[in-house]
mmCIF file of C-alpha atoms in Angstrom:
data_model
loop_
_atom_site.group_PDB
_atom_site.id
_atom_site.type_symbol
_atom_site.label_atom_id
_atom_site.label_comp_id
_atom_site.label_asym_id
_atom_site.label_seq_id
_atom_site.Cartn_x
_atom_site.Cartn_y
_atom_site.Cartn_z
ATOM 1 C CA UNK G 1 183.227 105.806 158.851
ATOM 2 C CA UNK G 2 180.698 103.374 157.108
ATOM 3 C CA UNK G 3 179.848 103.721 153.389
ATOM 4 C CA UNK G 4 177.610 102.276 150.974
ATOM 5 C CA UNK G 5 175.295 100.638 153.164
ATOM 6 C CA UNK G 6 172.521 98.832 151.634
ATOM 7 C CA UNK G 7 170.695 95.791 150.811
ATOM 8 C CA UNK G 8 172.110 93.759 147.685
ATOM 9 C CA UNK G 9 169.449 91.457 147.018
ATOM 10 C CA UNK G 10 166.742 89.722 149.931
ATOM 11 C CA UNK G 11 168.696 89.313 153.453
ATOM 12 C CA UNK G 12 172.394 90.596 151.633
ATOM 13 C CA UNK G 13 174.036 93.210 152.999
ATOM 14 C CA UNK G 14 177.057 95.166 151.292
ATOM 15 C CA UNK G 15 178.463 97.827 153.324
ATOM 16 C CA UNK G 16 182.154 99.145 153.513
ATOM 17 C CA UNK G 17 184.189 100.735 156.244
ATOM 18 C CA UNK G 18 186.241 102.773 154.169
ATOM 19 C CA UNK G 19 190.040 103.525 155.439
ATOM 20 C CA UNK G 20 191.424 105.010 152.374
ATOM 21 C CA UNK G 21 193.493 103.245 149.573
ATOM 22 C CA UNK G 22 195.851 100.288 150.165
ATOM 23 C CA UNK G 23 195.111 96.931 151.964
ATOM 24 C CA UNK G 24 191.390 95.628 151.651
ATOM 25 C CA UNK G 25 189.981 93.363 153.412
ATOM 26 C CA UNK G 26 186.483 91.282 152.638
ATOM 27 C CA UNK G 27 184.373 89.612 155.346
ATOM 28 C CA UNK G 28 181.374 87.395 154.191
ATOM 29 C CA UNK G 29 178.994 85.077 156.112
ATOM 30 C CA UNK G 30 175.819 85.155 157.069
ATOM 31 C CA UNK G 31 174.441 87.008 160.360
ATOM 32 C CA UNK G 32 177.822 86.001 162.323
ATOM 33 C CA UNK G 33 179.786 87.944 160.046
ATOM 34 C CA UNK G 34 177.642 91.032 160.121
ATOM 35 C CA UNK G 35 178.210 90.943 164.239
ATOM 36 C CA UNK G 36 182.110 91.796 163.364
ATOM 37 C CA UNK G 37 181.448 95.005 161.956
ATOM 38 C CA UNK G 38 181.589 97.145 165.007
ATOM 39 C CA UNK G 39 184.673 95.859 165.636
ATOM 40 C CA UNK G 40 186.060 96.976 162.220
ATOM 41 C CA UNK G 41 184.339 100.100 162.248
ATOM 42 C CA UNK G 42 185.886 101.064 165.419
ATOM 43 C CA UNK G 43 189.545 99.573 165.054
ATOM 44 C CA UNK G 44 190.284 98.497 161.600
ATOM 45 C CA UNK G 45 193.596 100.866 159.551
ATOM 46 C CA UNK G 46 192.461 99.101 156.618
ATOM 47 C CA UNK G 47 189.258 99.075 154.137
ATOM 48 C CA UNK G 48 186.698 96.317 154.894
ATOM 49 C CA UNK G 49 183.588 95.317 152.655
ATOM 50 C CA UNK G 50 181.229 93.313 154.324
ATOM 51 C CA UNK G 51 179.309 90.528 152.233
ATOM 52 C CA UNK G 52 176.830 89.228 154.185
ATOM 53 C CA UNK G 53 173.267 87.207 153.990
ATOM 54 C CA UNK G 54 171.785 87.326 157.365
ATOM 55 C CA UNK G 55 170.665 83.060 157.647
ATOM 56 C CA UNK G 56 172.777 81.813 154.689
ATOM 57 C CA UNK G 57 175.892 80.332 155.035
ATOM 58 C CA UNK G 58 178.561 80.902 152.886
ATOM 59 C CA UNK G 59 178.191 77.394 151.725
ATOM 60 C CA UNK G 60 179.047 76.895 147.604
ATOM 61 C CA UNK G 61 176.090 74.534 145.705
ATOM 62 C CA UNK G 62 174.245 74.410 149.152
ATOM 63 C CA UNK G 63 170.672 76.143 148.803
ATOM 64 C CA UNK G 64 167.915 76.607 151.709
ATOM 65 C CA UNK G 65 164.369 74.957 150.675
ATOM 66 C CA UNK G 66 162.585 78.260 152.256
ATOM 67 C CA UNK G 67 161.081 80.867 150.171
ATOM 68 C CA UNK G 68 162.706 83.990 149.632
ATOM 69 C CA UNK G 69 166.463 82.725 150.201
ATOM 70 C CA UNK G 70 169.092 82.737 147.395
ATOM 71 C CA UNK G 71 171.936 81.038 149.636
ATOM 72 C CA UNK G 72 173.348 79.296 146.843
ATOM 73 C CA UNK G 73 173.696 82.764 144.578
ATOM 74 C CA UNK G 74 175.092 84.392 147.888
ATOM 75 C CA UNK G 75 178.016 82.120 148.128
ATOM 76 C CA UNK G 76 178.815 82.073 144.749
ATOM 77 C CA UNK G 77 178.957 85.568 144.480
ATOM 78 C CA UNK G 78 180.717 85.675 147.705
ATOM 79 C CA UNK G 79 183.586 83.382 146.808
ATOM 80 C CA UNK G 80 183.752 85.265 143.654
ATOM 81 C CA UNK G 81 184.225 88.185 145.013
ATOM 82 C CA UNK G 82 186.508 86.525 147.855
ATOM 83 C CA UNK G 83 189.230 85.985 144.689
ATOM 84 C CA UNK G 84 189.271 89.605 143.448
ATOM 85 C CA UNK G 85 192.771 91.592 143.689
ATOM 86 C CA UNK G 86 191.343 93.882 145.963
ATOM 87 C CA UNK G 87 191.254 91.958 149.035
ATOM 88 C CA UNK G 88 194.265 90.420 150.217
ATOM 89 C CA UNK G 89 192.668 89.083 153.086
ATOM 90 C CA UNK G 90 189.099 87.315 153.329
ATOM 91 C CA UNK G 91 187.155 86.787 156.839
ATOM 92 C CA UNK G 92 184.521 83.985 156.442
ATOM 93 C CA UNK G 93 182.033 84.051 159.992
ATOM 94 C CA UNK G 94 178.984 81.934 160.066
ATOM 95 C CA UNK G 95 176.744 79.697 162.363
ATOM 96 C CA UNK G 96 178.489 77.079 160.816
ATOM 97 C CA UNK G 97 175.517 74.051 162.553
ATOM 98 C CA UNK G 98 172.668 75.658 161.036
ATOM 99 C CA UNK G 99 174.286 74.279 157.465
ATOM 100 C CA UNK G 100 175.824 71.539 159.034
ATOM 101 C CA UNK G 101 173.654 68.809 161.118
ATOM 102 C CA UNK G 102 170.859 71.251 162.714
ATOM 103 C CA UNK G 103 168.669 74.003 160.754
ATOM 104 C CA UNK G 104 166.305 75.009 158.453
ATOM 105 C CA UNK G 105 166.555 72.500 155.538
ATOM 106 C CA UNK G 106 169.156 72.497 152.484
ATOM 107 C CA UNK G 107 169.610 70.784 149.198
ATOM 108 C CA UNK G 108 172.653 70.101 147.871
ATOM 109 C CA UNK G 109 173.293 71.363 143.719
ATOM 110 C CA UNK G 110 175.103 68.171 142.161
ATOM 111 C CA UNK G 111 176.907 68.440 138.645
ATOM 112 C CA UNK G 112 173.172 67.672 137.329
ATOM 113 C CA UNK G 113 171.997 70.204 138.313
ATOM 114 C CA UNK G 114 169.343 68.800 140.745
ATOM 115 C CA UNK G 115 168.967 69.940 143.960
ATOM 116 C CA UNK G 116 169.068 67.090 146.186
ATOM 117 C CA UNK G 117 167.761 67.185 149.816
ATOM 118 C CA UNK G 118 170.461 66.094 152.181
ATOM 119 C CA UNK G 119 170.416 65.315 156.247
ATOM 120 C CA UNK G 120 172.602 64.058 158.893
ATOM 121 C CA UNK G 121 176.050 62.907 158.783
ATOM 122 C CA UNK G 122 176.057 63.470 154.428
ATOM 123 C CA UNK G 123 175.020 67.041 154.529
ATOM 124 C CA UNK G 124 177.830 67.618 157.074
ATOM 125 C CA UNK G 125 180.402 65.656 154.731
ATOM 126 C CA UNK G 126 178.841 67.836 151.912
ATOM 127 C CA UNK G 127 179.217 71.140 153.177
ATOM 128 C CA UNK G 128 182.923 70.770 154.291
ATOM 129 C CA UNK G 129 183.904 69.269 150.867
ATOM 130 C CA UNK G 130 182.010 72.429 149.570
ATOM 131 C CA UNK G 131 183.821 74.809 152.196
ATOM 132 C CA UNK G 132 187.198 72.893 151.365
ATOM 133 C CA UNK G 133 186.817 73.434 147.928
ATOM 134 C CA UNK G 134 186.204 77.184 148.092
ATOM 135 C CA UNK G 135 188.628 77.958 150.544
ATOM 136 C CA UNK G 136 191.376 75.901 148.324
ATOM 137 C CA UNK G 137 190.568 78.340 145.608
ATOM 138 C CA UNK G 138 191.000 81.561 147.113
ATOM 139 C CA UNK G 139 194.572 80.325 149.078
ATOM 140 C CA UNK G 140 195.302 79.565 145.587
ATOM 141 C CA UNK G 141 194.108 83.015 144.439
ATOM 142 C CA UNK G 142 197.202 84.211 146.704
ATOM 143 C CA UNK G 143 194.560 85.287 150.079
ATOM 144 C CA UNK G 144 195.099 85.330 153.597
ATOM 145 C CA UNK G 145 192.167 83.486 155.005
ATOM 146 C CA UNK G 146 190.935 83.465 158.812
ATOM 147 C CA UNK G 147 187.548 81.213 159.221
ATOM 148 C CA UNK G 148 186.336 81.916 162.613
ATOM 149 C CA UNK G 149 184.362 78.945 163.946
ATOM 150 C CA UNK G 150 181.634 80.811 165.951
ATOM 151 C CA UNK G 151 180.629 84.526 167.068
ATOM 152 C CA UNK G 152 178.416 85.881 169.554
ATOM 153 C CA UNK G 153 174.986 85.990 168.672
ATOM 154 C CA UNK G 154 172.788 89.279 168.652
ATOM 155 C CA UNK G 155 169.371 88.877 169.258
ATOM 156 C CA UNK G 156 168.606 91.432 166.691
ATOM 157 C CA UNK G 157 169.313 91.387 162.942
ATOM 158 C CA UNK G 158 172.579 93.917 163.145
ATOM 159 C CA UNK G 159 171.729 95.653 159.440
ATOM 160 C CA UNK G 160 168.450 96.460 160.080
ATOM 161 C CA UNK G 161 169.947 97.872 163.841
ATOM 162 C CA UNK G 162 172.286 99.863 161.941
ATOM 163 C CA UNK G 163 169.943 101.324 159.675
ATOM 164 C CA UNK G 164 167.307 102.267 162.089
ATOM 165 C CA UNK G 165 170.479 104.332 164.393
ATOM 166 C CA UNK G 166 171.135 105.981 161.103
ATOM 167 C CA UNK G 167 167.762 106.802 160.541
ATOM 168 C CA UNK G 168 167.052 108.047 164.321
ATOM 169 C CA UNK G 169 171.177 109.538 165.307
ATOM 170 C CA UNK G 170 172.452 110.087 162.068
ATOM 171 C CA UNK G 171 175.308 107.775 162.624
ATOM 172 C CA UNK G 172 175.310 104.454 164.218
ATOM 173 C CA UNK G 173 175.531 104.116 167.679
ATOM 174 C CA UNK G 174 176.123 100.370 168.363
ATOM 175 C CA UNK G 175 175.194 100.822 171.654
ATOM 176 C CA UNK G 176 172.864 98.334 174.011
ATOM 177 C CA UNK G 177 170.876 99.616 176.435
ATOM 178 C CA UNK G 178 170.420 98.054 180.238
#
């Protein structure tokens, strides 16, 4: 079953197939990670949370220079949350090119502070020194990690599918029709 569904903050998403005590797992990413949780919901013997901001990658210091995204609070928040004791086992799922070379456009947060626009071949460097980094620290935290490189894209924003088959079946129904 699925539990405490509901939007964190604009385009996060917290929900939690719940499996009873024990094991926990945590999945974060942006919409690529949210395209998992069928699979969990239907096959997972463990507790997942799902952590996810639907066009942000989980990318520490990185920010997107649209309005109305908080990228850069999504990943730190995730990666916090990605060391906890509860989890002993952290999923990370994104469109991993829209950060990297292709995409809407990003800044980079130095040690200043600034938020410096970045492009091309240093924005890639960037965000996998930023990815290394937070990856390092939860392996050090004692976490299994498993970084999946892509996922199959939906061509609709799975929360807001999930919610509207709760709203019209009472329980999703994940379902696609011809």
């Amino acid at each position: 079953r699925c539990g405490n569904f509901r939007i964190a903050a604009p385009a996060m998403v917290v929900w939690t197939v719940e499996r009873g005590t024990g094991r926990r797992v945590l999945v974060l990413g942006d919409s690529h990670a949210q395209h998992l949780w069928p699979w969990y919901d239907r096959h997972s013997r463990v507790s997942v949370d799902f952590l996810a901001a639907s066009e942000c990658q989980p990318v520490p210091r990185f920010e997107r220079q649209q309005p109305g995204y908080d990228c850069q609070g999504y990943a730190q928040r995730a990666w916090q949350l990605a060391q906890q004791p509860a989890y002993d086992t952290v999923v990370v799922s994104a469109r991993w090119a829209t950060v990297g070379l292709a995409g809407a456009p990003y800044c980079h947060r130095g040690g200043d502070g600034r938020c410096e626009s970045v492009t091309g071949p240093r924005k890639q460097a960037l965000a996998r020194a930023e990815l290394d980094e937070a990856l390092k620290a939860v392996l050090a935290a004692g976490k299994n990690v498993v970084v999946i490189d892509s996922a199959p894209e939906a061509h609709t924003p799975v929360a807001r599918r999930l919610e509207r088959e709760r709203f019209w079946f009472g329980q999703p129904r994940l379902s696609i029709d011809a």
